[in-house]
PDB file of C-alpha atoms and ligand atoms in Angstrom:
ATOM      1  CA  UNK K  13     -15.226 -66.619  36.184  1.00 40.00           C
ATOM      2  CA  UNK K  14     -18.588 -64.892  36.458  1.00 49.00           C
ATOM      3  CA  UNK K  15     -20.228 -64.470  39.814  1.00 46.00           C
ATOM      4  CA  UNK K  16     -20.714 -62.239  42.770  1.00 51.00           C
ATOM      5  CA  UNK K  17     -18.062 -62.741  45.396  1.00 60.00           C
ATOM      6  CA  UNK K  18     -14.846 -60.883  44.849  1.00 86.00           C
ATOM      7  CA  UNK K  19     -15.928 -58.652  41.965  1.00 96.00           C
ATOM      8  CA  UNK K  20     -13.055 -56.410  40.951  1.00 96.00           C
ATOM      9  CA  UNK K  21     -13.350 -52.892  39.570  1.00 97.00           C
ATOM     10  CA  UNK K  22     -10.303 -50.971  38.310  1.00 97.00           C
ATOM     11  CA  UNK K  23     -10.746 -47.239  37.740  1.00 98.00           C
ATOM     12  CA  UNK K  24      -8.291 -45.284  35.568  1.00 98.00           C
ATOM     13  CA  UNK K  25      -8.296 -41.619  36.465  1.00 98.00           C
ATOM     14  CA  UNK K  26      -6.143 -38.596  37.200  1.00 98.00           C
ATOM     15  CA  UNK K  27      -8.039 -38.179  40.495  1.00 98.00           C
ATOM     16  CA  UNK K  28      -7.756 -41.543  42.274  1.00 98.00           C
ATOM     17  CA  UNK K  29      -8.410 -39.985  45.700  1.00 98.00           C
ATOM     18  CA  UNK K  30     -11.804 -38.783  44.527  1.00 98.00           C
ATOM     19  CA  UNK K  31     -12.775 -42.387  43.766  1.00 98.00           C
ATOM     20  CA  UNK K  32     -11.261 -43.788  46.980  1.00 98.00           C
ATOM     21  CA  UNK K  33     -12.904 -41.197  49.220  1.00 97.00           C
ATOM     22  CA  UNK K  34     -16.337 -41.495  47.658  1.00 96.00           C
ATOM     23  CA  UNK K  35     -16.233 -45.277  47.954  1.00 96.00           C
ATOM     24  CA  UNK K  36     -15.302 -45.266  51.612  1.00 95.00           C
ATOM     25  CA  UNK K  37     -18.883 -44.402  52.629  1.00 94.00           C
ATOM     26  CA  UNK K  38     -22.260 -46.095  52.714  1.00 94.00           C
ATOM     27  CA  UNK K  39     -23.137 -49.293  50.876  1.00 94.00           C
ATOM     28  CA  UNK K  40     -20.102 -49.279  48.520  1.00 95.00           C
ATOM     29  CA  UNK K  41     -17.809 -48.754  51.537  1.00 95.00           C
ATOM     30  CA  UNK K  42     -19.392 -51.664  53.385  1.00 95.00           C
ATOM     31  CA  UNK K  43     -19.204 -53.879  50.288  1.00 96.00           C
ATOM     32  CA  UNK K  44     -15.492 -53.102  49.980  1.00 95.00           C
ATOM     33  CA  UNK K  45     -14.917 -53.830  53.692  1.00 95.00           C
ATOM     34  CA  UNK K  46     -16.841 -57.101  53.403  1.00 95.00           C
ATOM     35  CA  UNK K  47     -14.689 -58.211  50.456  1.00 95.00           C
ATOM     36  CA  UNK K  48     -17.667 -58.296  48.060  1.00 96.00           C
ATOM     37  CA  UNK K  49     -15.903 -55.905  45.727  1.00 97.00           C
ATOM     38  CA  UNK K  50     -12.297 -54.836  45.312  1.00 97.00           C
ATOM     39  CA  UNK K  51     -12.114 -51.339  43.813  1.00 97.00           C
ATOM     40  CA  UNK K  52      -8.681 -50.120  42.724  1.00 97.00           C
ATOM     41  CA  UNK K  53      -8.178 -46.540  41.589  1.00 98.00           C
ATOM     42  CA  UNK K  54      -5.137 -46.144  39.316  1.00 98.00           C
ATOM     43  CA  UNK K  55      -3.506 -42.763  38.809  1.00 98.00           C
ATOM     44  CA  UNK K  56      -2.863 -42.327  35.086  1.00 98.00           C
ATOM     45  CA  UNK K  57       0.073 -40.088  35.975  1.00 98.00           C
ATOM     46  CA  UNK K  58       1.848 -43.143  37.412  1.00 98.00           C
ATOM     47  CA  UNK K  59       1.972 -44.478  33.843  1.00 98.00           C
ATOM     48  CA  UNK K  60       3.666 -41.460  32.261  1.00 98.00           C
ATOM     49  CA  UNK K  61       7.359 -41.375  31.344  1.00 96.00           C
ATOM     50  CA  UNK K  62       8.286 -37.712  31.653  1.00 97.00           C
ATOM     51  CA  UNK K  63       9.333 -35.581  34.586  1.00 98.00           C
ATOM     52  CA  UNK K  64       6.074 -33.606  34.603  1.00 98.00           C
ATOM     53  CA  UNK K  65       3.906 -36.745  34.509  1.00 98.00           C
ATOM     54  CA  UNK K  66       2.046 -35.406  31.478  1.00 98.00           C
ATOM     55  CA  UNK K  67      -1.221 -37.162  30.567  1.00 98.00           C
ATOM     56  CA  UNK K  68      -2.534 -34.712  27.952  1.00 98.00           C
ATOM     57  CA  UNK K  69      -1.557 -32.906  24.779  1.00 98.00           C
ATOM     58  CA  UNK K  70      -2.973 -30.479  22.216  1.00 98.00           C
ATOM     59  CA  UNK K  71      -5.382 -31.942  19.663  1.00 97.00           C
ATOM     60  CA  UNK K  72      -4.106 -32.647  16.169  1.00 98.00           C
ATOM     61  CA  UNK K  73      -5.795 -30.242  13.784  1.00 98.00           C
ATOM     62  CA  UNK K  74      -5.869 -27.492  16.403  1.00 97.00           C
ATOM     63  CA  UNK K  75      -8.786 -26.113  18.326  1.00 96.00           C
ATOM     64  CA  UNK K  76      -9.432 -25.364  21.968  1.00 97.00           C
ATOM     65  CA  UNK K  77      -8.709 -27.794  24.759  1.00 97.00           C
ATOM     66  CA  UNK K  78      -6.482 -30.776  25.351  1.00 98.00           C
ATOM     67  CA  UNK K  79      -6.839 -34.520  24.920  1.00 98.00           C
ATOM     68  CA  UNK K  80      -5.644 -37.479  27.001  1.00 98.00           C
ATOM     69  CA  UNK K  81      -2.551 -38.986  25.399  1.00 98.00           C
ATOM     70  CA  UNK K  82      -2.899 -42.655  24.487  1.00 98.00           C
ATOM     71  CA  UNK K  83       0.324 -44.064  26.000  1.00 98.00           C
ATOM     72  CA  UNK K  84      -0.379 -43.668  29.759  1.00 98.00           C
ATOM     73  CA  UNK K  85      -3.852 -45.181  29.320  1.00 98.00           C
ATOM     74  CA  UNK K  86      -2.521 -48.086  27.247  1.00 97.00           C
ATOM     75  CA  UNK K  87       0.227 -48.783  29.783  1.00 97.00           C
ATOM     76  CA  UNK K  88      -2.240 -48.756  32.664  1.00 97.00           C
ATOM     77  CA  UNK K  89      -4.634 -51.040  30.783  1.00 96.00           C
ATOM     78  CA  UNK K  90      -1.874 -53.457  29.831  1.00 95.00           C
ATOM     79  CA  UNK K  91      -0.748 -53.598  33.462  1.00 95.00           C
ATOM     80  CA  UNK K  92      -4.253 -54.522  34.587  1.00 94.00           C
ATOM     81  CA  UNK K  93      -4.694 -57.012  31.725  1.00 89.00           C
ATOM     82  CA  UNK K  94      -1.495 -58.854  32.612  1.00 84.00           C
ATOM     83  CA  UNK K  95      -2.794 -59.320  36.111  1.00 84.00           C
ATOM     84  CA  UNK K  96      -6.450 -59.922  35.238  1.00 80.00           C
ATOM     85  CA  UNK K  97      -6.990 -60.578  31.525  1.00 75.00           C
ATOM     86  CA  UNK K  98     -10.764 -60.862  31.160  1.00 77.00           C
ATOM     87  CA  UNK K  99     -12.256 -57.510  32.199  1.00 82.00           C
ATOM     88  CA  UNK K 100     -14.700 -55.401  30.248  1.00 95.00           C
ATOM     89  CA  UNK K 101     -13.047 -52.061  29.502  1.00 97.00           C
ATOM     90  CA  UNK K 102     -15.677 -49.351  29.852  1.00 98.00           C
ATOM     91  CA  UNK K 103     -15.091 -45.774  28.761  1.00 98.00           C
ATOM     92  CA  UNK K 104     -17.444 -43.330  30.502  1.00 98.00           C
ATOM     93  CA  UNK K 105     -18.574 -40.878  27.843  1.00 98.00           C
ATOM     94  CA  UNK K 106     -21.693 -38.875  26.960  1.00 98.00           C
ATOM     95  CA  UNK K 107     -21.526 -40.674  23.597  1.00 98.00           C
ATOM     96  CA  UNK K 108     -22.024 -44.075  25.230  1.00 98.00           C
ATOM     97  CA  UNK K 109     -25.099 -46.228  25.795  1.00 98.00           C
ATOM     98  CA  UNK K 110     -27.229 -44.726  28.550  1.00 98.00           C
ATOM     99  CA  UNK K 111     -26.876 -46.459  31.929  1.00 98.00           C
ATOM    100  CA  UNK K 112     -30.135 -47.944  33.194  1.00 97.00           C
ATOM    101  CA  UNK K 113     -31.196 -50.545  35.743  1.00 96.00           C
ATOM    102  CA  UNK K 114     -31.086 -53.397  33.228  1.00 96.00           C
ATOM    103  CA  UNK K 115     -27.493 -52.538  32.403  1.00 98.00           C
ATOM    104  CA  UNK K 116     -26.617 -52.227  36.106  1.00 98.00           C
ATOM    105  CA  UNK K 117     -28.124 -55.676  36.737  1.00 97.00           C
ATOM    106  CA  UNK K 118     -26.026 -57.179  33.944  1.00 97.00           C
ATOM    107  CA  UNK K 119     -22.828 -55.471  35.064  1.00 98.00           C
ATOM    108  CA  UNK K 120     -23.367 -56.681  38.637  1.00 96.00           C
ATOM    109  CA  UNK K 121     -22.864 -60.255  37.362  1.00 96.00           C
ATOM    110  CA  UNK K 122     -19.434 -59.503  35.930  1.00 96.00           C
ATOM    111  CA  UNK K 123     -16.278 -60.604  37.740  1.00 95.00           C
ATOM    112  CA  UNK K 124     -14.168 -57.671  36.565  1.00 96.00           C
ATOM    113  CA  UNK K 125     -14.824 -54.180  35.218  1.00 97.00           C
ATOM    114  CA  UNK K 126     -12.274 -51.606  34.110  1.00 97.00           C
ATOM    115  CA  UNK K 127     -13.601 -48.037  34.089  1.00 98.00           C
ATOM    116  CA  UNK K 128     -11.800 -45.346  32.138  1.00 98.00           C
ATOM    117  CA  UNK K 129     -12.474 -41.734  33.157  1.00 98.00           C
ATOM    118  CA  UNK K 130     -11.843 -39.029  30.571  1.00 98.00           C
ATOM    119  CA  UNK K 131     -11.252 -35.303  31.149  1.00 98.00           C
ATOM    120  CA  UNK K 132     -10.820 -32.251  28.931  1.00 97.00           C
ATOM    121  CA  UNK K 133     -11.938 -32.885  25.314  1.00 97.00           C
ATOM    122  CA  UNK K 134     -11.778 -36.618  25.926  1.00 97.00           C
ATOM    123  CA  UNK K 135      -9.253 -39.355  25.131  1.00 98.00           C
ATOM    124  CA  UNK K 136      -7.251 -40.188  22.016  1.00 98.00           C
ATOM    125  CA  UNK K 137      -9.632 -42.068  19.715  1.00 98.00           C
ATOM    126  CA  UNK K 138      -7.145 -44.907  19.182  1.00 98.00           C
ATOM    127  CA  UNK K 139      -7.622 -46.040  22.792  1.00 98.00           C
ATOM    128  CA  UNK K 140     -11.315 -46.491  22.027  1.00 98.00           C
ATOM    129  CA  UNK K 141     -10.498 -48.436  18.888  1.00 97.00           C
ATOM    130  CA  UNK K 142      -7.889 -50.691  20.420  1.00 96.00           C
ATOM    131  CA  UNK K 143      -8.823 -51.213  24.057  1.00 96.00           C
ATOM    132  CA  UNK K 144     -12.333 -50.053  24.948  1.00 97.00           C
ATOM    133  CA  UNK K 145     -15.001 -52.777  24.799  1.00 96.00           C
ATOM    134  CA  UNK K 146     -18.023 -50.762  26.043  1.00 98.00           C
ATOM    135  CA  UNK K 147     -18.975 -47.083  26.216  1.00 98.00           C
ATOM    136  CA  UNK K 148     -21.457 -45.913  28.836  1.00 98.00           C
ATOM    137  CA  UNK K 149     -23.076 -42.534  29.504  1.00 98.00           C
ATOM    138  CA  UNK K 150     -24.898 -41.607  32.701  1.00 98.00           C
ATOM    139  CA  UNK K 151     -27.185 -39.152  30.900  1.00 98.00           C
ATOM    140  CA  UNK K 152     -27.512 -36.496  28.244  1.00 98.00           C
ATOM    141  CA  UNK K 153     -25.404 -33.808  29.861  1.00 98.00           C
ATOM    142  CA  UNK K 154     -21.668 -33.173  29.937  1.00 98.00           C
ATOM    143  CA  UNK K 155     -19.619 -33.536  33.105  1.00 98.00           C
ATOM    144  CA  UNK K 156     -16.110 -32.162  33.416  1.00 98.00           C
ATOM    145  CA  UNK K 157     -14.743 -35.648  33.998  1.00 98.00           C
ATOM    146  CA  UNK K 158     -15.626 -39.331  34.040  1.00 98.00           C
ATOM    147  CA  UNK K 159     -15.038 -39.829  37.786  1.00 98.00           C
ATOM    148  CA  UNK K 160     -18.557 -38.977  38.927  1.00 98.00           C
ATOM    149  CA  UNK K 161     -19.968 -41.078  36.097  1.00 98.00           C
ATOM    150  CA  UNK K 162     -17.776 -43.996  37.215  1.00 98.00           C
ATOM    151  CA  UNK K 163     -18.959 -43.506  40.802  1.00 98.00           C
ATOM    152  CA  UNK K 164     -22.593 -43.499  39.709  1.00 98.00           C
ATOM    153  CA  UNK K 165     -22.033 -46.726  37.793  1.00 98.00           C
ATOM    154  CA  UNK K 166     -20.140 -48.350  40.687  1.00 98.00           C
ATOM    155  CA  UNK K 167     -22.823 -47.392  43.200  1.00 97.00           C
ATOM    156  CA  UNK K 168     -25.630 -48.693  40.981  1.00 97.00           C
ATOM    157  CA  UNK K 169     -23.779 -51.979  40.379  1.00 97.00           C
ATOM    158  CA  UNK K 170     -22.310 -52.669  43.807  1.00 97.00           C
ATOM    159  CA  UNK K 171     -25.618 -52.338  45.660  1.00 95.00           C
ATOM    160  CA  UNK K 172     -26.933 -55.213  43.513  1.00 95.00           C
ATOM    161  CA  UNK K 173     -24.231 -57.634  44.647  1.00 95.00           C
ATOM    162  CA  UNK K 174     -25.879 -60.033  47.104  1.00 92.00           C
ATOM    163  CA  UNK K 175     -24.906 -59.089  50.627  1.00 92.00           C
ATOM    164  CA  UNK K 176     -24.115 -55.440  49.815  1.00 92.00           C
ATOM    165  CA  UNK K 177     -27.505 -54.111  50.883  1.00 91.00           C
ATOM    166  CA  UNK K 178     -28.449 -55.110  54.424  1.00 81.00           C
ATOM    167  CA  UNK K 179     -31.953 -56.229  53.539  1.00 71.00           C
ATOM    168  CA  UNK K 180     -31.292 -57.917  50.180  1.00 56.00           C
ATOM    169  CA  UNK K 181     -34.956 -57.770  49.283  1.00 57.00           C
ATOM    170  CA  UNK K 182     -35.072 -53.999  49.206  1.00 77.00           C
ATOM    171  CA  UNK K 183     -32.554 -53.622  46.356  1.00 78.00           C
ATOM    172  CA  UNK K 184     -34.703 -55.925  44.251  1.00 76.00           C
ATOM    173  CA  UNK K 185     -37.860 -53.919  44.965  1.00 79.00           C
ATOM    174  CA  UNK K 186     -36.469 -50.518  44.018  1.00 86.00           C
ATOM    175  CA  UNK K 187     -37.689 -48.435  41.104  1.00 87.00           C
ATOM    176  CA  UNK K 188     -37.119 -50.009  37.660  1.00 90.00           C
ATOM    177  CA  UNK K 189     -36.335 -53.510  38.978  1.00 84.00           C
ATOM    178  CA  UNK K 190     -39.839 -54.683  38.077  1.00 87.00           C
ATOM    179  CA  UNK K 191     -40.438 -52.144  35.325  1.00 92.00           C
ATOM    180  CA  UNK K 192     -42.199 -49.714  37.670  1.00 96.00           C
ATOM    181  CA  UNK K 193     -41.310 -46.738  39.843  1.00 97.00           C
ATOM    182  CA  UNK K 194     -41.381 -47.342  43.582  1.00 96.00           C
ATOM    183  CA  UNK K 195     -44.441 -46.915  45.821  1.00 96.00           C
ATOM    184  CA  UNK K 196     -44.575 -44.276  48.611  1.00 97.00           C
ATOM    185  CA  UNK K 197     -42.941 -45.241  51.904  1.00 97.00           C
ATOM    186  CA  UNK K 198     -43.787 -44.091  55.444  1.00 98.00           C
ATOM    187  CA  UNK K 199     -42.370 -44.506  58.913  1.00 97.00           C
ATOM    188  CA  UNK K 200     -43.359 -43.255  62.367  1.00 97.00           C
ATOM    189  CA  UNK K 201     -45.081 -41.062  63.514  1.00 98.00           C
ATOM    190  CA  UNK K 202     -48.538 -42.035  62.207  1.00 97.00           C
ATOM    191  CA  UNK K 203     -49.468 -38.341  61.838  1.00 98.00           C
ATOM    192  CA  UNK K 204     -46.883 -35.753  60.779  1.00 98.00           C
ATOM    193  CA  UNK K 205     -47.838 -32.076  60.411  1.00 98.00           C
ATOM    194  CA  UNK K 206     -51.436 -33.134  59.926  1.00 98.00           C
ATOM    195  CA  UNK K 207     -50.602 -35.729  57.274  1.00 98.00           C
ATOM    196  CA  UNK K 208     -51.624 -39.314  58.111  1.00 98.00           C
ATOM    197  CA  UNK K 209     -50.067 -42.589  57.039  1.00 98.00           C
ATOM    198  CA  UNK K 210     -52.509 -44.458  54.735  1.00 98.00           C
ATOM    199  CA  UNK K 211     -54.815 -46.618  56.857  1.00 98.00           C
ATOM    200  CA  UNK K 212     -54.003 -49.846  55.022  1.00 98.00           C
ATOM    201  CA  UNK K 213     -50.346 -49.714  56.138  1.00 98.00           C
ATOM    202  CA  UNK K 214     -51.383 -49.651  59.803  1.00 98.00           C
ATOM    203  CA  UNK K 215     -53.772 -52.607  59.549  1.00 96.00           C
ATOM    204  CA  UNK K 216     -51.221 -55.447  59.370  1.00 96.00           C
ATOM    205  CA  UNK K 217     -52.963 -57.250  56.472  1.00 98.00           C
ATOM    206  CA  UNK K 218     -49.956 -58.156  54.328  1.00 98.00           C
ATOM    207  CA  UNK K 219     -51.995 -59.144  51.285  1.00 98.00           C
ATOM    208  CA  UNK K 220     -53.794 -55.781  51.260  1.00 98.00           C
ATOM    209  CA  UNK K 221     -50.530 -53.930  51.896  1.00 98.00           C
ATOM    210  CA  UNK K 222     -48.817 -55.678  48.965  1.00 97.00           C
ATOM    211  CA  UNK K 223     -51.796 -54.871  46.735  1.00 98.00           C
ATOM    212  CA  UNK K 224     -51.791 -51.213  47.843  1.00 98.00           C
ATOM    213  CA  UNK K 225     -48.071 -50.896  47.173  1.00 97.00           C
ATOM    214  CA  UNK K 226     -48.415 -52.382  43.734  1.00 97.00           C
ATOM    215  CA  UNK K 227     -51.336 -50.084  42.861  1.00 98.00           C
ATOM    216  CA  UNK K 228     -49.450 -47.021  44.107  1.00 98.00           C
ATOM    217  CA  UNK K 229     -46.344 -48.025  42.135  1.00 97.00           C
ATOM    218  CA  UNK K 230     -48.482 -48.449  39.031  1.00 97.00           C
ATOM    219  CA  UNK K 231     -50.232 -45.078  39.601  1.00 98.00           C
ATOM    220  CA  UNK K 232     -46.933 -43.273  40.104  1.00 98.00           C
ATOM    221  CA  UNK K 233     -45.432 -44.879  37.017  1.00 97.00           C
ATOM    222  CA  UNK K 234     -48.472 -43.998  34.910  1.00 98.00           C
ATOM    223  CA  UNK K 235     -48.308 -40.373  36.087  1.00 98.00           C
ATOM    224  CA  UNK K 236     -44.559 -39.799  35.922  1.00 98.00           C
ATOM    225  CA  UNK K 237     -43.058 -42.336  33.517  1.00 97.00           C
ATOM    226  CA  UNK K 238     -45.761 -43.734  31.244  1.00 97.00           C
ATOM    227  CA  UNK K 239     -42.978 -44.731  28.832  1.00 96.00           C
ATOM    228  CA  UNK K 240     -41.992 -47.502  31.271  1.00 95.00           C
ATOM    229  CA  UNK K 241     -45.394 -49.138  30.822  1.00 96.00           C
ATOM    230  CA  UNK K 242     -45.246 -49.285  27.045  1.00 94.00           C
ATOM    231  CA  UNK K 243     -45.175 -52.892  25.926  1.00 81.00           C
ATOM    232  CA  UNK K 244     -45.939 -54.189  29.431  1.00 79.00           C
ATOM    233  CA  UNK K 245     -48.743 -56.674  29.999  1.00 67.00           C
ATOM    234  CA  UNK K 246     -51.977 -54.706  30.708  1.00 46.00           C
ATOM    235  CA  UNK K 247     -52.948 -57.464  33.135  1.00 49.00           C
ATOM    236  CA  UNK K 248     -50.383 -56.009  35.464  1.00 49.00           C
ATOM    237  CA  UNK K 249     -52.527 -52.935  35.927  1.00 45.00           C
ATOM    238  CA  UNK K 250     -55.327 -54.864  37.587  1.00 37.00           C
TER     239      UNK K 250
HETATM  240  N1  SAM P  10     -15.857 -33.723  24.331  1.00 54.53           N
HETATM  241  C1  SAM P  10     -16.722 -34.670  24.952  1.00 54.53           C
HETATM  242  C2  SAM P  10     -18.056 -34.702  24.256  1.00 54.53           C
HETATM  243  O1  SAM P  10     -18.503 -33.653  23.807  1.00 54.53           O
HETATM  244  O2  SAM P  10     -18.666 -35.793  24.202  1.00 54.53           O
HETATM  245  C3  SAM P  10     -16.954 -34.340  26.425  1.00 54.53           C
HETATM  246  C4  SAM P  10     -15.748 -34.410  27.252  1.00 54.53           C
HETATM  247  S1  SAM P  10     -16.113 -34.168  28.962  1.00 54.53           S
HETATM  248  C5  SAM P  10     -15.805 -32.476  29.199  1.00 54.53           C
HETATM  249  C6  SAM P  10     -14.775 -34.956  29.756  1.00 54.53           C
HETATM  250  C7  SAM P  10     -15.011 -36.373  30.187  1.00 54.53           C
HETATM  251  O3  SAM P  10     -16.068 -36.440  31.134  1.00 54.53           O
HETATM  252  C8  SAM P  10     -15.411 -37.347  29.112  1.00 54.53           C
HETATM  253  O4  SAM P  10     -14.303 -37.816  28.372  1.00 54.53           O
HETATM  254  C9  SAM P  10     -16.072 -38.446  29.905  1.00 54.53           C
HETATM  255  O5  SAM P  10     -15.123 -39.359  30.427  1.00 54.53           O
HETATM  256  C10 SAM P  10     -16.706 -37.680  31.058  1.00 54.53           C
HETATM  257  N2  SAM P  10     -18.156 -37.456  30.883  1.00 54.53           N
HETATM  258  C11 SAM P  10     -18.752 -36.277  30.648  1.00 54.53           C
HETATM  259  N3  SAM P  10     -20.081 -36.387  30.565  1.00 54.53           N
HETATM  260  C12 SAM P  10     -20.364 -37.691  30.764  1.00 54.53           C
HETATM  261  C13 SAM P  10     -21.574 -38.438  30.777  1.00 54.53           C
HETATM  262  N4  SAM P  10     -22.768 -37.868  30.571  1.00 54.53           N
HETATM  263  N5  SAM P  10     -21.500 -39.774  31.017  1.00 54.53           N
HETATM  264  C14 SAM P  10     -20.301 -40.361  31.222  1.00 54.53           C
HETATM  265  N6  SAM P  10     -19.115 -39.707  31.208  1.00 54.53           N
HETATM  266  C15 SAM P  10     -19.142 -38.380  30.985  1.00 54.53           C
END
């Protein structure tokens, strides 16, 4: 089933509390409370079979560092699959496809996501071969673990689920949603430290305000991210 209500996200990690705590706040926290999304953090150590709950081992071939063993991950994934067979299994990795707003939009339509967080040198390659369906990176830098990457992905996706953001319109008007960066925003007071709010925003003419916002968004995009405009209809600039 694809849709919005009751999206489920399973996160496989050795730090489940990190995921739970981060998702207890703000929009993701409200979405969880409202039943729009069910996020379950699974401790990979619960799927080990030794006294020390070992999830890692030395790499074959030698070298520095350790690697996540395949068995605890496979057991955890099989447990989730038995319960909920259709999820996308996403490994967070700097080698994955870069997360962007288009990808977040697509993922927000899924009924079930499974997010796998690596640590150390990474995970045994055979898990990627056998179980992982998608690999996603949050940018060209290396984090010490996949948890913050998973949280970034969850936040970007969950806020797109209808009902998660109080004013649903605002999530759709954010940067990237229409191929542009956002326009500047102001609130009271009308003058702050000598800086005034643009006159047009105080005038109440909604047509002029919409036009101003669009022009400002276009100007900002042209200045900061001209790459976003490549291939876009030049008519849009008028
Ligand atoms: N050896 C790996 C490499 O060079 O690609 C990096 C391993 S990193 C220290 C440990 C884990 O953090 C990775 O397995 C991955 O789950 C996560 N991670 C690090 N950077 C990431 C990024 N940019 N996007 C998503 N996940 C990332």
